[in-house]
Short mmCIF file of C-alpha atoms in Angstrom, two decimals:
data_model
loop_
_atom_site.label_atom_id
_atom_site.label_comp_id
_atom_site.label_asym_id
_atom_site.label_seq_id
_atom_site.Cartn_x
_atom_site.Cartn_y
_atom_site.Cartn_z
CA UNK A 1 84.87 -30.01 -42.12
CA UNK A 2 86.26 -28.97 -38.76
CA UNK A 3 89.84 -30.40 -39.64
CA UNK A 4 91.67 -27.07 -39.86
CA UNK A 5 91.92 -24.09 -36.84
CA UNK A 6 91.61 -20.34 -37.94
CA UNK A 7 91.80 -18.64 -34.64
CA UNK A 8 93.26 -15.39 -35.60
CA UNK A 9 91.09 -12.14 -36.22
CA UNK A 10 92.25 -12.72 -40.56
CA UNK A 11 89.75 -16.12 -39.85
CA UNK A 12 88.38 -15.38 -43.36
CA UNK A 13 91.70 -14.90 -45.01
CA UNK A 14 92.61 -18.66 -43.62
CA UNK A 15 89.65 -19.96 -45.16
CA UNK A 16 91.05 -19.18 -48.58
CA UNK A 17 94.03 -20.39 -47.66
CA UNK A 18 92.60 -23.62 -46.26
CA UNK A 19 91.29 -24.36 -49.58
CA UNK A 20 88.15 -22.32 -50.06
CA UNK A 21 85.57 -23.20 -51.94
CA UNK A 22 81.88 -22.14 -52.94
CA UNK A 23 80.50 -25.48 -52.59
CA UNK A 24 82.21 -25.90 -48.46
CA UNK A 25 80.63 -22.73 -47.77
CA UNK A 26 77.09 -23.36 -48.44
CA UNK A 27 77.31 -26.92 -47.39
CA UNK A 28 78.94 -24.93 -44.00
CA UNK A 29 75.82 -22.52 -44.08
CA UNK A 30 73.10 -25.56 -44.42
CA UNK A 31 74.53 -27.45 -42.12
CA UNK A 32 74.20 -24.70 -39.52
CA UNK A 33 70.69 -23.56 -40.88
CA UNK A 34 70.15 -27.36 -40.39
CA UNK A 35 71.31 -27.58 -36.59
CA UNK A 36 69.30 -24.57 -35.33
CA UNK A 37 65.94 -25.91 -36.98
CA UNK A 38 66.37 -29.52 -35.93
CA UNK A 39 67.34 -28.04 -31.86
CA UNK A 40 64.24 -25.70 -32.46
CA UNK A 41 61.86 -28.10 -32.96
CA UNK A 42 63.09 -30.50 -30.99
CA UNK A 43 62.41 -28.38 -28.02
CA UNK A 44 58.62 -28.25 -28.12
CA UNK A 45 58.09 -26.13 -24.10
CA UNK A 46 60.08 -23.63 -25.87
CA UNK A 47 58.21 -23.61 -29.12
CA UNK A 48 54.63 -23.80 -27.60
CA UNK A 49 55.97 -21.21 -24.96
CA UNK A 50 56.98 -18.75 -28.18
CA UNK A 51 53.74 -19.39 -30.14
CA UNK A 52 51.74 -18.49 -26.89
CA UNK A 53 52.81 -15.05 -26.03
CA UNK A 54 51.53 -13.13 -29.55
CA UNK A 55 48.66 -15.54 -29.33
CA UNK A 56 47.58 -14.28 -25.89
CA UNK A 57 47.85 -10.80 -27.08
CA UNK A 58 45.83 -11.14 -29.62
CA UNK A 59 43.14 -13.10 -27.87
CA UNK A 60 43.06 -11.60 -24.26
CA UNK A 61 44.43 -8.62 -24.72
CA UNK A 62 42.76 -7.60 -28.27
CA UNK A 63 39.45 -8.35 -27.15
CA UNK A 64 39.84 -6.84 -23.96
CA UNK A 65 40.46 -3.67 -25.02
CA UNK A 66 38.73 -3.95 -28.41
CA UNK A 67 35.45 -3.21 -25.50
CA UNK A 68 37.20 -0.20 -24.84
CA UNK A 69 37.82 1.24 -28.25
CA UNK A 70 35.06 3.09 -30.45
CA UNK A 71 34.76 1.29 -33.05
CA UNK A 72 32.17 4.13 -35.65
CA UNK A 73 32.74 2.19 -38.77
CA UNK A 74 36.28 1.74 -38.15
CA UNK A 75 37.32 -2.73 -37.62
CA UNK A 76 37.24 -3.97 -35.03
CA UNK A 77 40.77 -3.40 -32.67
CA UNK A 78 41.92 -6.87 -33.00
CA UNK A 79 42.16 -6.07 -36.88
CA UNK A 80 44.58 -3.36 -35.59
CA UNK A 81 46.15 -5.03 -33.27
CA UNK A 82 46.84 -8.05 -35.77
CA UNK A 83 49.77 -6.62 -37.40
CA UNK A 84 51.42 -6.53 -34.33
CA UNK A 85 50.94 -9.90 -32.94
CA UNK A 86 52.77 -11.29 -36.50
CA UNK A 87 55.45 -8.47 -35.82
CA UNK A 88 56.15 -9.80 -31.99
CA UNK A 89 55.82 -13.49 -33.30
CA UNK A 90 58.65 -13.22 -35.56
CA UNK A 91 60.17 -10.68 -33.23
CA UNK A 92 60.62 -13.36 -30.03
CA UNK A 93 61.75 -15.80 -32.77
CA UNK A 94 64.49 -13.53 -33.70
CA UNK A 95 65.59 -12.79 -30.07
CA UNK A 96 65.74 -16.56 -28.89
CA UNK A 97 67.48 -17.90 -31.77
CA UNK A 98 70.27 -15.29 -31.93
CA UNK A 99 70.43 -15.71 -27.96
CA UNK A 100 72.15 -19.20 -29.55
CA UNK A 101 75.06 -16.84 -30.65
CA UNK A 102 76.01 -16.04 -27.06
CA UNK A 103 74.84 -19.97 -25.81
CA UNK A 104 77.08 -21.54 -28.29
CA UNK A 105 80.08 -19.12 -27.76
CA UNK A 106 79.56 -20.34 -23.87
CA UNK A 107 79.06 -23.84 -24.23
CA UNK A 108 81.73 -24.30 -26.71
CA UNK A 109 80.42 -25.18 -29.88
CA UNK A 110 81.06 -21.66 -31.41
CA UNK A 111 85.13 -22.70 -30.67
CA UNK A 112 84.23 -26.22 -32.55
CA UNK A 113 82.88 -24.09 -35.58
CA UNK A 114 85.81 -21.82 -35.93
CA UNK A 115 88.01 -24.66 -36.80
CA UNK A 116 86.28 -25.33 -40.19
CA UNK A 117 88.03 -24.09 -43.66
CA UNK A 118 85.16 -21.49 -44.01
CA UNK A 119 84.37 -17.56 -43.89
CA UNK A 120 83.65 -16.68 -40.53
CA UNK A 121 80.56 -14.79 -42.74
CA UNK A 122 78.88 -18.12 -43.28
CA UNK A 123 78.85 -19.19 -40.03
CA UNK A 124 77.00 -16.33 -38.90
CA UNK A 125 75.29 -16.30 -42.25
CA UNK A 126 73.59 -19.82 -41.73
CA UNK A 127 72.46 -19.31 -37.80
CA UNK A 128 70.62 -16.65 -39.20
CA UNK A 129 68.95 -18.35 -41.70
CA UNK A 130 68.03 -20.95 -39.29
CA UNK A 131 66.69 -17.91 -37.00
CA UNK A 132 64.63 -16.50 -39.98
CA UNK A 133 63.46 -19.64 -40.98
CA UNK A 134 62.28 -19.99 -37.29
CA UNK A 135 60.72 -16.88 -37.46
CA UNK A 136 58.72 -16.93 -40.41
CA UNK A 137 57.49 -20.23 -39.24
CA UNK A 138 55.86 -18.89 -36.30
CA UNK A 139 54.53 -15.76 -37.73
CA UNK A 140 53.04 -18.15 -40.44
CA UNK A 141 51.60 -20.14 -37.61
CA UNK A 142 49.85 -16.77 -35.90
CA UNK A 143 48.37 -16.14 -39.49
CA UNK A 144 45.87 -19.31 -38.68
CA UNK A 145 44.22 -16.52 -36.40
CA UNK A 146 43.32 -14.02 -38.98
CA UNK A 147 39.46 -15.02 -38.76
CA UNK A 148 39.78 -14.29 -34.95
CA UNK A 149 40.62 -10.36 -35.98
CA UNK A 150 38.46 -10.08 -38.93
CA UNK A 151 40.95 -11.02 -41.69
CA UNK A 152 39.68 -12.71 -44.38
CA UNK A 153 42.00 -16.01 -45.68
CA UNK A 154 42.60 -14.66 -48.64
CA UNK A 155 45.48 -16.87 -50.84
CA UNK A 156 47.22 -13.69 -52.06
CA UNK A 157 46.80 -11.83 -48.68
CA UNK A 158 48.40 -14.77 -47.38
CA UNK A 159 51.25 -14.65 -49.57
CA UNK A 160 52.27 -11.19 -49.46
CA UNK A 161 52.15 -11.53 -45.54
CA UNK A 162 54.94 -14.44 -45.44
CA UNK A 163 56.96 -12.82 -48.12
CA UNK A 164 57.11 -9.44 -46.03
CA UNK A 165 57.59 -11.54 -42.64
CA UNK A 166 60.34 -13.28 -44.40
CA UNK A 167 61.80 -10.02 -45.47
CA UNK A 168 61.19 -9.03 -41.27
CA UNK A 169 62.70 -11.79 -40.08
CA UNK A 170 65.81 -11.49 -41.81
CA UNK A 171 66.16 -7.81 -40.66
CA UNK A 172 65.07 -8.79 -36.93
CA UNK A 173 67.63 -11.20 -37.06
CA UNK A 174 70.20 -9.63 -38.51
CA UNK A 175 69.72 -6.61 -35.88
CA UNK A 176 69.49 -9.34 -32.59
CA UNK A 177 72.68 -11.26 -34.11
CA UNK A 178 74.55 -7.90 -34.28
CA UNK A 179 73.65 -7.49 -30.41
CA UNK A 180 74.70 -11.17 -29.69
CA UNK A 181 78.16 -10.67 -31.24
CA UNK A 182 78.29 -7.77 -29.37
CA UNK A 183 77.45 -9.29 -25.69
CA UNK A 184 78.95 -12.21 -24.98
CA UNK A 185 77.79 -12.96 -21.50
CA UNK A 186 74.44 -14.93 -21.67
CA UNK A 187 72.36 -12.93 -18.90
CA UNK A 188 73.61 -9.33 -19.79
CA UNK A 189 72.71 -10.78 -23.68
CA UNK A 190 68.93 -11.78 -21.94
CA UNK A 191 68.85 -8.79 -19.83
CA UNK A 192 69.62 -5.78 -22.60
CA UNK A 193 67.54 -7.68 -25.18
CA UNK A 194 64.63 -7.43 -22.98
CA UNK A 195 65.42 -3.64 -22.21
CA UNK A 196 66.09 -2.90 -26.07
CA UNK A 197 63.20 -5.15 -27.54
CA UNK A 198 60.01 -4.60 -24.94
CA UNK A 199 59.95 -0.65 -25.36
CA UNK A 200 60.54 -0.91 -28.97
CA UNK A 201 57.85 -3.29 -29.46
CA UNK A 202 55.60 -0.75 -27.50
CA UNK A 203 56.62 2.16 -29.81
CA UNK A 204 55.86 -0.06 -33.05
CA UNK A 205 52.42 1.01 -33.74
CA UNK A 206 51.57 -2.13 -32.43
CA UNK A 207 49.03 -0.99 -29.69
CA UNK A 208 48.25 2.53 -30.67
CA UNK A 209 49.36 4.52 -34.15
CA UNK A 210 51.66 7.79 -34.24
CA UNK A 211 48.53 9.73 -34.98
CA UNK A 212 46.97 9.17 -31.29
CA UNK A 213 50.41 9.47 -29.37
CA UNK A 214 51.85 12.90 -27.80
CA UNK A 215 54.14 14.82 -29.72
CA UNK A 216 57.27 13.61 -27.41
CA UNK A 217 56.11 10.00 -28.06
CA UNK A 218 55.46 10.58 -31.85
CA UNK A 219 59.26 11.55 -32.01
CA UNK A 220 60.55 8.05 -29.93
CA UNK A 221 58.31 6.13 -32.37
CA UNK A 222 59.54 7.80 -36.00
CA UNK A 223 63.15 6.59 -35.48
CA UNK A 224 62.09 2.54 -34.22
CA UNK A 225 62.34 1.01 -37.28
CA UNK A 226 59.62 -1.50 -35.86
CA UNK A 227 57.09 0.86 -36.37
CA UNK A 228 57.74 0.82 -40.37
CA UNK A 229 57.47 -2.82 -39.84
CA UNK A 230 53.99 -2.79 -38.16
CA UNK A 231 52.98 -0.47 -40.88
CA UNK A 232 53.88 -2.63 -44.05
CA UNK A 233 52.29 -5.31 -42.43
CA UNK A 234 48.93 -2.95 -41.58
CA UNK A 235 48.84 -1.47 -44.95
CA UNK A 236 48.69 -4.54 -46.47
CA UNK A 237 46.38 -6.09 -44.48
CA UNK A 238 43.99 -2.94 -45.02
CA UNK A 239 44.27 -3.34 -48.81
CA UNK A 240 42.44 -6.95 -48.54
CA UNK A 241 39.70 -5.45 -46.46
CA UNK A 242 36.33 -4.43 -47.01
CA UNK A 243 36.08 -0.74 -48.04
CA UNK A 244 34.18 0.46 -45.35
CA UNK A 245 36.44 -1.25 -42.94
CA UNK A 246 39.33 1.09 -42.53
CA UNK A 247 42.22 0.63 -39.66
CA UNK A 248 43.50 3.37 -38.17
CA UNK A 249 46.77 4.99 -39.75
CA UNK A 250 50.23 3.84 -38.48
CA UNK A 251 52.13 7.01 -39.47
CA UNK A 252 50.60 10.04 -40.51
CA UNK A 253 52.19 9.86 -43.71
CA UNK A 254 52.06 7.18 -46.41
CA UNK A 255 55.40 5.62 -47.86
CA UNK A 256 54.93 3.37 -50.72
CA UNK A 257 55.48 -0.14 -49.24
CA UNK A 258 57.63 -1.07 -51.52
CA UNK A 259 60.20 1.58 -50.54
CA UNK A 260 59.69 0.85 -46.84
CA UNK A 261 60.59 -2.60 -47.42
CA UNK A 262 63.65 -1.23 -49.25
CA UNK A 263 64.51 0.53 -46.25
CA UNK A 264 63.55 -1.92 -43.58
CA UNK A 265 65.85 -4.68 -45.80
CA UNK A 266 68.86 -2.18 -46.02
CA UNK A 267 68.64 -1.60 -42.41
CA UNK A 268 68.94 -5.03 -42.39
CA UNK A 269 71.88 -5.71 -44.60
CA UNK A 270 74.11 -3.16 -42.34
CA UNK A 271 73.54 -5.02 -39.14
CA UNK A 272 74.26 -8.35 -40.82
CA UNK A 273 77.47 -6.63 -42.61
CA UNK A 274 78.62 -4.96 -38.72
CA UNK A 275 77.46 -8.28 -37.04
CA UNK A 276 80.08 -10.00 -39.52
CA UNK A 277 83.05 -7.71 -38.97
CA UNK A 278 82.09 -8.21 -34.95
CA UNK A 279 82.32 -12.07 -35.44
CA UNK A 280 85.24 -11.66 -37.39
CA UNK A 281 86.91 -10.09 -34.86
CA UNK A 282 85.68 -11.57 -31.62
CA UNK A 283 84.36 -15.12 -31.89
#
C-alpha cells in the first residue's frame, strides 16, 4: 500500500491517479483505525492513567462537595456531576489520541503514510475513528460508576448514553484533530490543548449550571459547545430518574436533544472537513 509517493499539496488528486479505489481506501482507513487501537491498548500506564482522572472526580471530588451542596429534594451532586465525568472521559480520550497527529508527523510515520495511493481524507479519517473508538470505550468504562451517583443501570439508559458519547467523541475528535493539523510541534500541541481544553471543560456545566453562574460567566459558557454536550448527556440522564429526583438545569432554556445533537454533530463535521483541507495542505 505504501508503494507510490504523493507529496504535493493535490495529494488527493494523485490518489486517483495512482489507481483509486473504494475498496484501498477503507482497507487504508481500517488499517489506521486498527494501529491506533492496538498502540492504545497496548499501553496500559497510559490507559489506567486516562480512566483515573474522571474517576477521581467523580469519587473525591463529587462526594466532597456533594457535603457542601443542599440537596432539598434535589439528587444528590454526584448525579450532577455524572454527566461531566463521561464528558471529560471521552474528552482526554480525544486529546491524547489526536496528540498522535503531531507524534506521528514527528517521528516519521505520518511521511510513511503519505506515500500510499489514498485520499489524504482517509488517513485522517481512520486516526479518528481509532480516537473515537478510544473514546467511547472509556466513557463506556466510567458508565460502570453510575450506581456510585445514583444512576440506575437501566439497559435503554445505557444505550442512549453510548450512542450520544459516540456521537461526542466523533465531534471531540474531530475538533482536537483540527488543532493537531494545525500545530505541528509536539509541546506547543500539549501546551495549547491544555490551555484550550481545561477552561472549556470548566465552562461545560460540568461543575455548576448556567443558571447559578454570573451574568459575565453565563455569556463564556453559551458559546463552549461543551456545555450543550454536558447538557444532552444531563437531560437524558434526568429522564431515567425518579420523578422527585430532579438535577439542576444546564441552560436555562430547553433545546430538544435531538436538535442539539444535530448541532453538536454539524459542529463536528466542519472541523473534520477544515482538519482535512489542513492535512491536505500541510502533512
Amino acid at each position: 500500500m505504501l508503494s507510490r509517493i504523493a507529496p504535493t499539496a493535490t495529494g488527493d488528486h494523485a490518489a486517483n491517479d495512482a489507481g483509486w479505489s473504494p475498496v484501498t481506501e477503507l482497507r487504508a482507513a481500517l488499517a489506521l483505525w486498527r494501529r491506533e487501537i492496538t498502540r492504545y491498548v497496548r499501553n496500559r500506564g497510559h490507559l489506567a492513567l486516562t480512566l483515573l482522572q474522571p474517576m477521581l472526580y467523580l469519587l473525591i471530588i463529587g462526594t466532597g462537595l456533594s457535603s457542601l451542596v443542599s440537596h432539598t429534594g434535589r439528587s444528590d451532586y454526584r448525579t450532577f456531576l455524572f454527566p461531566g465525568v463521561l464528558l471529560l472521559a471521552v474528552q482526554i480520550a480525544a486529546v491524547g489520541s489526536a496528540g498522535s497527529i503531531v507524534r506521528d508527523r514527528e517521528g516519521g510515520f505520518l511521511r510513511e503514510m503519505l506515500v500510499a495511493p489514498v485520499h489524504r481524507t482517509t488517513l485522517l479519517i481512520g486516526k479518528c475513528l481509532g480516537a473515537a473508538t478510544i473514546a467511547i470505550g472509556q466513557g463506556t468504562a466510567v458508565l460502570a460508576l453510575a450506581p456510585v451517583a445514583g444512576i440506575p443501570y437501566n439497559p435503554l439508559l445505557l444505550a442512549t448514553l453510548i450512542f450520544e458519547m459516540a456521537v461526542l467523541s466523533l465531534v471531540l475528535t474531530a475538533l482536537t484533530a483540527l488543532l493537531a493539523v494545525t500545530i505541528t510541534d509536539r509541546d506547543t500541541f500539549y501546551a495549547t490543548a491544555g490551555a484550550i481544553v481545561l477552561p472549556m471543560t470548566f465552562l461545560s456545566g460540568m461543575l455548576f449550571p448556567t443558571t447559578r453562574a454570573p451574568g459575565w460567566l453565563v455569556t463564556l459558557m453559551i458559546i463552549n459547545p461543551l456545555l450543550y454536550m454536558t447538557d444532552v448527556l444531563r437531560r437524558t440522564i434526568q429522564a431515567y430518574l425518579p420523578a422527585h429526583t430532579a438535577i439542576p438545569a444546564t441552560l436555562p432554556w430547553h433545546p430538544p436533544v435531538v436538535a442539539e445533537l444535530a448541532v453538536i454533530a454539524l459542529v463536528g463535521l466542519i472541523a473534520l472537513t477544515q482538519a482535512a483541507r489542513r492535512f491536505s495542505r500541510t502533512a
